[in-house]
């Protein structure tokens, strides 16, 4: 059992907070909507609800970055290390981060001093799929809101760290958890859930950010009813886009997975939320013939009601655990004199997709890794052209009925790109995509659903394709599908990406380096070793007229847990838990 902890403030901290006005400044809907344009704060996951992770700051640029140096480092403390995948938030000189095991910290952004810490009281029976990570908080009003590994939403007072409200989103004993940073749209805090490997039913939910009251619920498996709440009364909001069992056999839709575990983005132009959904359950695709909606898909959701406006399925009848959760990033581009309202996503299956974000129509798709074995390409509607021989076989056809024949599938189930977010630069009009080149041996096995138990029906092991690298940071042109440059990394890449107007792209690697690359050429302009692997998402902001860069360091996540042969490549890397903050010297 862990304890809530609020540390006493020193006199210097009190003076600092008085100077920043921390006790008075609240985060508004306008602050969140304008986040990408403002430079003195970071109040949304993705540095803007579109998720572009682009900053107009340019004091740190290709000419000056070599002089950048750390100004403070903050330790998350204790023995709770593991993967630190958080993106920091900044408001009025205070940084808010999450740590492994559902912890939250408020830090003085000038000095690195801890202001308060909150530790969730986690039960013994939590069932996180892929490490005990947390990717960050949402800020709204005077609240700091985050999800926990036992599937709760918790709102803390930003000044003290005390609990203001707490809501149980789902039953952790059934395999549910929350690891993603929630987002706030129109005063509602919106979250997905994790747990697809346990046969949960994926859901997106909206809560009133001020008091935690449930506003609407949208299941993401076809056949489950959605609801809205008005005046405290629960009202049906229609079946989620189809009839029960239409694209699922029998009753398998009742434990269909499709968990929206990565969280969402929002586009104010179309007034739509974009959430991706995970794998259908179980992994053994022969048990569930059909497209298995709305698994492995991108969903456009009405933020006021939870209604699914359109959907695009990247891997129908997913048999490789490719999921479809990866972020859908809104952007505009010119074509034949017209502005195209587009959105792009780099899928775990190895293809990058450009969609019309108004209606979900497929514009183009293209590989962003060197090898794809399960499909030969995409048809005119973006549907994959399957290579049937590369689907793991039906164990029922084997001699003993216990194990199907193994296939070598590329990419591996951890994906051509996993959770780690891309960045899009308005200056270069390129997407910067952290990717991995690996394959897997995968085979199917019999399985049956049991509440709270793993529901896979598959076995696997991951292997590197190349001896000298696995990770590749790529600059991709969404208008042509061409790779502009690449940066190779020996270990898998598992960190988010940041682009700036200083012609720089920042990311981190498991070897521990914060890397600054030239956005146009991919040349490494800066590197600094933080002492543990970086699997978090870097941010930048301006304070007292100076530009800062911050990133969490702390090796972990899914790779050392699920990586098979690849895990041997990184087994020597040290765990950690710290925040590093950098700037130029005065």
XYZ file of C-alpha atoms in Angstrom:
586
model
C 0.000 0.000 0.000
C 1.281 3.468 -0.806
C 0.494 6.694 0.975
C -0.513 10.153 -0.162
C 2.295 12.570 0.607
C 2.373 16.356 0.496
C 5.739 17.857 1.360
C 5.947 21.060 3.377
C 6.929 24.099 1.335
C 10.167 25.869 2.168
C 10.291 29.656 2.457
C 12.095 29.887 -0.902
C 9.369 27.809 -2.556
C 6.639 29.997 -1.067
C 8.361 33.111 -2.396
C 8.774 31.469 -5.801
C 5.114 30.491 -5.951
C 4.046 33.966 -4.911
C 6.085 35.368 -7.791
C 4.517 32.997 -10.310
C 0.997 33.589 -9.052
C 0.445 29.833 -8.787
C -2.382 30.184 -6.277
C -4.471 32.408 -8.595
C -3.926 31.275 -12.171
C -6.288 28.517 -13.326
C -6.220 26.642 -16.626
C -9.158 27.594 -18.854
C -10.696 26.045 -21.966
C -9.151 28.932 -23.922
C -5.694 28.128 -22.495
C -6.033 24.525 -23.661
C -7.314 25.420 -27.135
C -4.482 27.937 -27.594
C -1.756 25.714 -26.177
C 0.152 25.211 -29.409
C 0.344 28.975 -30.009
C 1.454 29.958 -26.496
C 5.027 29.491 -25.369
C 4.982 30.182 -21.630
C 3.064 27.057 -20.694
C 2.251 23.492 -21.733
C -1.290 22.654 -20.660
C -2.289 19.828 -22.994
C -0.929 16.414 -23.884
C 0.685 16.881 -27.291
C 1.493 20.615 -26.880
C -1.928 21.311 -28.364
C -5.040 19.164 -28.659
C -4.226 18.329 -32.288
C -1.178 16.452 -30.990
C 1.355 18.003 -33.376
C 4.014 18.419 -30.657
C 5.381 21.507 -32.366
C 6.627 24.681 -30.667
C 7.251 28.064 -32.320
C 10.176 28.684 -29.945
C 13.530 29.093 -31.698
C 16.086 30.550 -29.281
C 17.411 27.016 -29.056
C 18.214 26.253 -32.686
C 20.753 24.494 -34.846
C 23.242 27.301 -34.227
C 22.841 27.565 -30.443
C 21.848 24.082 -29.284
C 25.448 22.947 -28.840
C 25.631 25.347 -25.881
C 22.530 23.902 -24.214
C 23.189 22.432 -20.782
C 21.222 20.976 -17.867
C 20.096 23.443 -15.186
C 18.463 20.965 -12.798
C 17.517 17.330 -12.429
C 14.752 16.028 -10.190
C 14.640 12.475 -8.835
C 11.319 10.668 -8.543
C 12.835 8.892 -5.555
C 12.275 5.583 -3.833
C 12.492 2.125 -5.312
C 9.610 2.648 -7.761
C 11.575 2.919 -10.948
C 10.417 1.078 -14.104
C 9.375 2.986 -17.235
C 8.853 6.753 -16.980
C 6.711 7.639 -20.013
C 5.229 10.919 -18.778
C 4.994 14.180 -20.711
C 5.506 17.141 -18.341
C 2.985 19.990 -18.085
C 3.951 23.574 -17.252
C 1.769 26.337 -15.795
C 3.011 29.527 -14.096
C 6.446 28.217 -13.254
C 5.250 24.860 -11.928
C 5.834 21.520 -13.640
C 3.417 18.604 -13.213
C 4.516 15.067 -14.054
C 3.449 11.512 -13.388
C 5.708 8.637 -12.439
C 5.465 4.869 -12.480
C 2.978 3.277 -10.079
C 0.451 6.134 -10.482
C 2.399 8.925 -8.804
C 2.060 12.680 -9.428
C 4.598 15.415 -8.673
C 4.481 19.214 -8.664
C 7.936 20.730 -9.184
C 9.229 24.305 -9.092
C 10.275 24.752 -12.727
C 12.968 27.301 -11.829
C 14.799 25.253 -9.232
C 13.694 21.630 -9.552
C 12.436 21.631 -5.941
C 9.506 19.328 -5.153
C 6.350 21.174 -4.116
C 4.150 18.146 -3.448
C 3.810 14.476 -4.319
C 0.752 12.237 -4.538
C 0.998 8.426 -4.446
C -2.107 6.457 -5.401
C -3.133 3.696 -3.014
C -2.910 0.823 -5.479
C -4.374 -2.579 -4.579
C -2.287 -5.730 -4.878
C -4.272 -7.140 -7.800
C -3.642 -4.592 -10.542
C -3.067 -6.112 -13.988
C -1.144 -3.698 -16.204
C -0.305 -5.247 -19.552
C 2.888 -3.397 -20.367
C 4.672 -2.008 -17.315
C 3.421 0.181 -14.469
C 3.759 3.387 -16.484
C 1.727 6.596 -16.675
C 1.932 9.101 -19.525
C 0.835 12.314 -17.845
C -1.828 14.551 -16.344
C -4.527 16.880 -17.610
C -4.826 20.405 -16.201
C -8.135 22.235 -15.795
C -9.180 25.028 -13.475
C -7.220 24.484 -10.279
C -7.097 20.711 -10.810
C -4.461 18.202 -11.837
C -6.254 15.118 -13.212
C -4.769 11.710 -14.019
C -5.671 8.040 -14.404
C -4.409 5.177 -12.253
C -3.379 1.570 -12.748
C -6.527 0.448 -10.896
C -8.689 2.302 -13.454
C -9.613 5.412 -11.475
C -9.618 9.087 -12.398
C -8.218 11.300 -9.655
C -8.422 15.111 -9.495
C -5.911 16.838 -7.223
C -5.735 20.423 -6.018
C -2.845 21.962 -7.974
C -1.577 23.922 -4.959
C -1.591 21.177 -2.333
C -1.866 17.810 -4.096
C -4.944 16.963 -2.004
C -7.711 14.882 -3.595
C -10.683 16.955 -4.792
C -12.608 14.117 -6.437
C -11.976 10.496 -7.388
C -14.027 8.259 -9.685
C -13.808 4.547 -10.470
C -13.846 4.272 -14.259
C -13.843 0.464 -14.484
C -13.169 -2.733 -12.506
C -9.432 -3.391 -12.286
C -10.172 -7.011 -11.296
C -11.470 -7.592 -14.831
C -8.165 -6.337 -16.258
C -8.951 -2.658 -16.752
C -6.355 0.034 -16.096
C -5.559 3.588 -17.205
C -2.075 4.578 -18.344
C -2.746 7.394 -20.835
C -2.929 11.093 -20.104
C -6.558 12.256 -20.229
C -7.504 15.310 -22.294
C -9.937 18.122 -21.480
C -12.370 19.382 -24.134
C -15.202 21.832 -23.386
C -14.835 21.336 -19.680
C -15.023 17.539 -19.864
C -12.100 15.285 -19.006
C -12.040 12.437 -21.517
C -10.289 9.126 -21.003
C -9.985 5.708 -22.544
C -9.100 2.470 -20.777
C -6.463 -0.223 -21.191
C -6.851 -3.992 -20.852
C -7.370 -5.515 -24.304
C -5.187 -8.511 -23.415
C -7.753 -9.427 -20.740
C -10.842 -9.389 -22.963
C -12.257 -6.146 -21.583
C -14.709 -4.015 -23.553
C -13.016 -0.826 -24.702
C -14.708 2.441 -23.739
C -14.209 6.175 -24.026
C -15.777 8.196 -21.219
C -16.298 11.899 -20.539
C -16.541 13.345 -17.024
C -17.272 16.867 -15.860
C -13.758 18.049 -15.030
C -14.940 20.198 -12.118
C -16.743 17.508 -10.124
C -16.130 14.138 -11.808
C -19.763 13.524 -12.781
C -20.154 11.146 -15.727
C -21.344 12.905 -18.917
C -21.265 10.162 -21.561
C -19.893 6.715 -22.299
C -18.974 5.265 -25.679
C -18.046 1.566 -25.918
C -15.671 0.832 -28.785
C -16.780 -2.729 -29.546
C -19.645 -3.004 -32.026
C -22.898 -4.011 -30.360
C -22.433 -2.359 -26.969
C -24.757 0.484 -26.036
C -23.557 4.023 -25.459
C -25.090 6.328 -22.861
C -25.371 9.972 -21.934
C -26.290 11.364 -18.523
C -28.649 14.334 -18.206
C -29.770 15.737 -14.882
C -28.310 12.660 -13.235
C -30.353 10.287 -15.414
C -28.816 7.644 -17.672
C -30.138 7.655 -21.246
C -29.352 5.348 -24.155
C -27.289 6.927 -26.876
C -27.568 4.256 -29.538
C -25.682 1.068 -30.349
C -22.092 1.895 -31.177
C -22.395 1.960 -34.940
C -23.751 -1.517 -35.600
C -25.690 -4.503 -34.379
C -24.432 -7.034 -31.863
C -22.527 -9.820 -33.592
C -22.607 -8.248 -37.057
C -18.834 -8.306 -37.513
C -18.212 -10.681 -34.602
C -19.201 -14.357 -34.394
C -21.521 -15.467 -31.622
C -20.980 -13.735 -28.305
C -17.297 -12.838 -28.761
C -18.217 -9.144 -29.014
C -19.009 -9.306 -25.287
C -15.268 -9.603 -24.522
C -13.949 -8.010 -27.692
C -11.095 -5.849 -26.445
C -10.615 -2.797 -28.724
C -9.347 -0.793 -25.769
C -8.614 2.905 -26.490
C -5.610 2.729 -24.189
C -3.493 5.551 -25.616
C -5.912 8.444 -25.198
C -7.093 10.868 -27.849
C -6.638 14.122 -29.737
C -9.179 16.820 -30.620
C -9.676 19.024 -33.681
C -11.559 22.264 -33.096
C -12.122 22.803 -36.852
C -14.331 19.724 -37.153
C -15.278 19.586 -33.444
C -14.267 15.923 -33.300
C -12.374 13.745 -30.864
C -10.045 11.188 -32.423
C -9.415 7.980 -30.478
C -7.630 4.860 -31.644
C -8.671 1.390 -30.531
C -6.588 -1.644 -29.688
C -6.524 -5.281 -30.734
C -9.603 -7.484 -30.866
C -9.626 -10.207 -28.236
C -8.379 -12.866 -28.376
C -5.310 -12.556 -30.594
C -6.211 -15.889 -32.241
C -8.123 -14.493 -35.235
C -9.568 -17.855 -36.257
C -11.869 -17.743 -33.226
C -13.514 -14.511 -34.464
C -14.018 -14.395 -38.267
C -15.112 -10.979 -39.501
C -13.804 -7.406 -39.385
C -14.372 -7.211 -35.608
C -15.423 -3.560 -35.438
C -14.370 -1.228 -33.914
C -11.046 -2.852 -33.046
C -7.769 -1.687 -34.610
C -9.491 1.486 -35.801
C -9.503 5.266 -35.580
C -12.806 6.690 -34.326
C -14.111 10.240 -34.750
C -16.352 10.951 -31.757
C -18.751 13.829 -31.045
C -17.316 15.441 -27.877
C -20.769 16.476 -26.642
C -22.552 13.112 -26.892
C -19.990 10.357 -27.480
C -21.552 9.436 -30.821
C -19.222 7.795 -33.351
C -19.282 10.136 -36.380
C -16.969 8.058 -38.574
C -14.476 5.240 -38.276
C -11.484 3.967 -40.235
C -10.166 0.464 -39.567
C -6.468 0.016 -40.282
C -6.265 -3.757 -39.658
C -9.643 -5.496 -40.105
C -9.654 -8.958 -38.506
C -6.340 -8.229 -36.811
C -4.356 -11.424 -36.281
C -0.998 -9.936 -35.244
C -1.882 -7.605 -32.312
C -1.243 -4.547 -34.439
C -3.859 -2.443 -32.631
C -4.995 0.909 -34.015
C -4.435 3.141 -31.011
C -1.669 5.342 -32.401
C -2.481 9.038 -32.295
C -4.334 10.697 -35.179
C -2.687 14.100 -35.712
C -4.658 16.864 -37.452
C -2.886 19.067 -40.004
C -3.698 21.071 -43.134
C -1.929 21.083 -46.473
C -2.409 22.680 -49.881
C -3.264 20.673 -52.986
C -4.245 22.215 -56.309
C -4.901 25.496 -54.559
C -7.225 23.960 -51.993
C -6.674 23.435 -48.275
C -7.093 19.800 -47.302
C -8.210 19.175 -43.723
C -6.227 16.030 -43.111
C -5.107 13.838 -40.257
C -2.263 11.345 -40.248
C -1.365 8.313 -38.182
C 1.575 5.914 -38.211
C 0.117 2.509 -37.419
C 1.706 -0.405 -35.637
C 1.037 -2.456 -38.782
C 3.766 -0.579 -40.693
C 1.588 1.708 -42.833
C 1.122 5.436 -42.408
C -2.340 6.748 -43.282
C -3.515 10.191 -44.350
C -7.277 10.661 -43.916
C -9.783 13.425 -44.512
C -10.512 14.348 -40.919
C -13.965 15.724 -41.766
C -15.380 12.383 -42.922
C -12.695 9.722 -42.443
C -12.156 9.149 -46.166
C -8.852 7.544 -47.109
C -6.514 9.925 -48.964
C -3.314 7.892 -49.137
C -1.296 5.287 -47.313
C 2.306 4.127 -47.508
C 4.846 2.016 -45.595
C 7.116 3.795 -43.128
C 9.291 0.766 -42.340
C 11.479 -1.254 -44.665
C 9.719 -4.610 -44.353
C 6.046 -5.560 -44.140
C 5.220 -9.256 -44.548
C 1.521 -9.550 -43.639
C 0.123 -7.349 -46.461
C 1.301 -6.489 -49.965
C -0.176 -2.991 -49.829
C -3.442 -1.089 -49.446
C -6.405 -0.909 -51.824
C -8.052 2.343 -52.989
C -10.025 2.555 -49.736
C -7.020 1.895 -47.505
C -7.960 -1.696 -46.734
C -4.921 -3.995 -46.484
C -4.234 -6.549 -49.197
C -3.502 -9.558 -47.010
C -0.839 -12.150 -47.640
C -2.845 -15.089 -46.324
C 0.176 -17.313 -45.807
C 1.515 -14.820 -43.247
C -1.500 -15.071 -40.940
C -0.806 -17.415 -37.997
C -2.634 -20.668 -38.719
C -5.623 -22.173 -36.945
C -4.512 -24.506 -34.122
C -7.686 -26.530 -34.722
C -6.129 -27.664 -38.003
C -2.990 -29.021 -36.329
C -2.532 -32.683 -35.447
C -2.992 -32.208 -31.721
C -5.171 -29.080 -31.872
C -2.885 -27.331 -29.378
C -0.648 -25.150 -31.506
C -0.859 -23.714 -34.983
C 2.128 -23.457 -37.256
C 4.418 -20.512 -36.661
C 4.949 -17.693 -39.163
C 7.578 -14.964 -39.274
C 5.621 -11.715 -39.348
C 6.977 -8.209 -39.874
C 6.608 -5.850 -38.109
C 6.488 -7.466 -34.677
C 3.424 -7.013 -32.486
C 5.127 -4.190 -30.558
C 4.712 -2.366 -33.807
C 6.431 -0.410 -36.502
C 5.494 2.419 -34.133
C 4.039 1.818 -30.701
C 2.658 4.402 -28.237
C 5.507 6.920 -28.649
C 4.034 10.035 -30.257
C 5.145 11.590 -33.537
C 5.727 15.296 -34.123
C 4.632 17.414 -37.092
C 6.460 20.592 -38.095
C 4.610 23.410 -39.815
C 7.978 24.651 -41.072
C 9.160 21.532 -42.872
C 5.672 20.016 -43.366
C 7.156 16.690 -42.291
C 6.130 14.108 -39.719
C 8.894 12.809 -37.451
C 8.110 9.182 -36.731
C 9.896 7.002 -34.144
C 9.851 3.503 -35.626
C 11.350 0.059 -35.091
C 12.537 -2.592 -37.518
C 11.805 -5.999 -35.989
C 9.944 -9.201 -36.774
C 8.335 -11.948 -34.724
C 7.693 -15.648 -34.690
C 3.977 -15.925 -33.873
C 1.594 -18.867 -33.582
C -1.966 -19.386 -32.391
C -3.214 -21.513 -29.521
C -6.657 -22.403 -28.152
C -8.056 -20.082 -25.480
C -11.277 -19.103 -23.722
C -12.376 -15.970 -21.903
C -12.137 -15.870 -18.109
C -12.603 -12.616 -16.236
C -9.295 -11.165 -15.119
C -7.124 -13.686 -16.990
C -4.924 -13.187 -20.017
C -6.949 -13.739 -23.186
C -4.445 -14.141 -26.011
C -4.547 -17.507 -27.732
C -1.111 -16.850 -29.200
C 2.598 -17.283 -28.545
C 5.407 -15.151 -29.907
C 8.993 -14.000 -29.733
C 10.490 -10.819 -31.201
C 13.720 -10.666 -33.198
C 15.817 -7.827 -34.596
C 15.977 -7.667 -38.386
C 19.346 -5.875 -38.489
C 22.408 -6.422 -36.352
C 23.399 -2.776 -36.079
C 20.052 -1.071 -35.408
C 16.401 -1.557 -34.492
C 15.141 1.984 -33.917
C 14.771 4.441 -36.793
C 13.595 8.040 -36.443
C 12.178 8.965 -39.829
C 11.169 12.237 -41.437
C 8.127 11.408 -43.585
C 6.401 13.614 -46.150
C 2.631 13.024 -45.742
C 1.880 14.461 -49.176
C 4.063 11.985 -51.080
C 4.735 9.123 -48.685
C 8.475 9.589 -49.170
C 11.094 9.270 -46.460
C 13.200 12.442 -46.356
C 15.819 11.249 -43.860
C 16.417 8.629 -41.213
C 18.396 8.322 -37.986
C 19.284 4.783 -36.912
C 19.557 3.639 -33.295
C 20.991 0.367 -31.978
C 18.198 -0.169 -29.435
C 14.455 0.191 -30.083
C 13.102 3.732 -29.964
C 10.393 4.162 -27.325
C 10.310 7.933 -26.652
C 8.102 10.711 -27.975
C 9.240 13.413 -30.385
C 9.199 17.230 -30.248
C 9.650 19.594 -33.212
C 10.520 23.287 -32.873
C 10.814 26.374 -35.031
C 14.534 26.284 -34.249
C 14.827 23.643 -37.008
C 15.266 20.969 -34.337
C 13.684 17.631 -33.510
C 14.163 16.303 -29.981
C 13.742 12.728 -28.812
C 15.465 10.244 -26.530
C 16.796 6.698 -26.763
C 17.120 3.714 -24.391
C 20.858 4.330 -24.179
C 19.937 7.423 -22.151
C 20.610 10.241 -24.596
C 18.476 13.291 -25.157
C 19.009 13.883 -28.874
C 18.559 17.086 -30.864
C 18.484 16.522 -34.621
C 18.384 18.900 -37.551
C 14.765 18.878 -38.726
C 15.735 19.179 -42.386
C 18.685 16.793 -42.569
C 18.525 14.454 -39.559
C 22.054 15.360 -38.479
C 22.627 15.043 -34.725
C 23.215 18.562 -33.408
C 23.085 17.725 -29.689
C 23.267 14.775 -27.327
C 23.354 14.451 -23.538
C 23.270 11.268 -21.476
C 20.716 11.376 -18.654
C 21.887 8.175 -16.952
C 18.892 5.988 -17.790
C 16.902 5.210 -20.898
C 14.483 7.862 -22.158
C 10.959 6.638 -22.910
C 9.123 9.881 -22.118
C 8.056 12.770 -24.339
C 10.137 15.980 -24.342
C 8.582 19.443 -24.088
C 9.775 23.024 -24.482
C 8.527 26.285 -22.992
C 9.626 29.835 -22.239
C 10.145 31.301 -18.760
C 11.744 34.608 -17.766
C 12.674 35.177 -21.403
C 14.580 31.905 -21.745
C 13.687 28.694 -23.603
C 13.719 25.434 -21.652
C 13.661 21.771 -22.694
C 12.520 19.063 -20.266
C 12.277 15.283 -20.526
C 11.785 12.347 -18.171
C 14.465 9.688 -17.961
C 13.757 6.170 -16.721
C 14.147 2.983 -18.736
C 11.243 0.528 -18.922
C 7.948 0.097 -20.734
C 6.932 -2.852 -22.871
C 10.252 -3.661 -24.574
C 12.100 -5.289 -21.637
C 8.893 -7.134 -20.651
C 7.687 -8.402 -24.052
C 10.754 -8.028 -26.236
C 11.869 -11.655 -26.514
C 15.296 -11.838 -28.131
C 15.266 -8.038 -28.430
C 15.074 -7.733 -24.640
C 18.544 -9.309 -24.470
C 19.892 -6.346 -26.418
C 18.755 -3.918 -23.718
C 19.002 -6.028 -20.543
C 22.123 -4.137 -19.382
C 20.347 -0.767 -19.369
C 19.751 0.735 -15.945
C 16.343 1.756 -14.662
C 15.870 5.241 -13.288
C 13.419 7.963 -12.479
C 14.279 11.613 -13.034
C 13.352 14.797 -14.865
C 16.075 16.702 -16.690
C 15.681 20.370 -17.620
C 17.963 22.249 -20.022
C 18.491 25.780 -21.327
C 21.128 27.981 -22.920
C 23.578 29.812 -20.650
C 22.916 33.494 -20.095
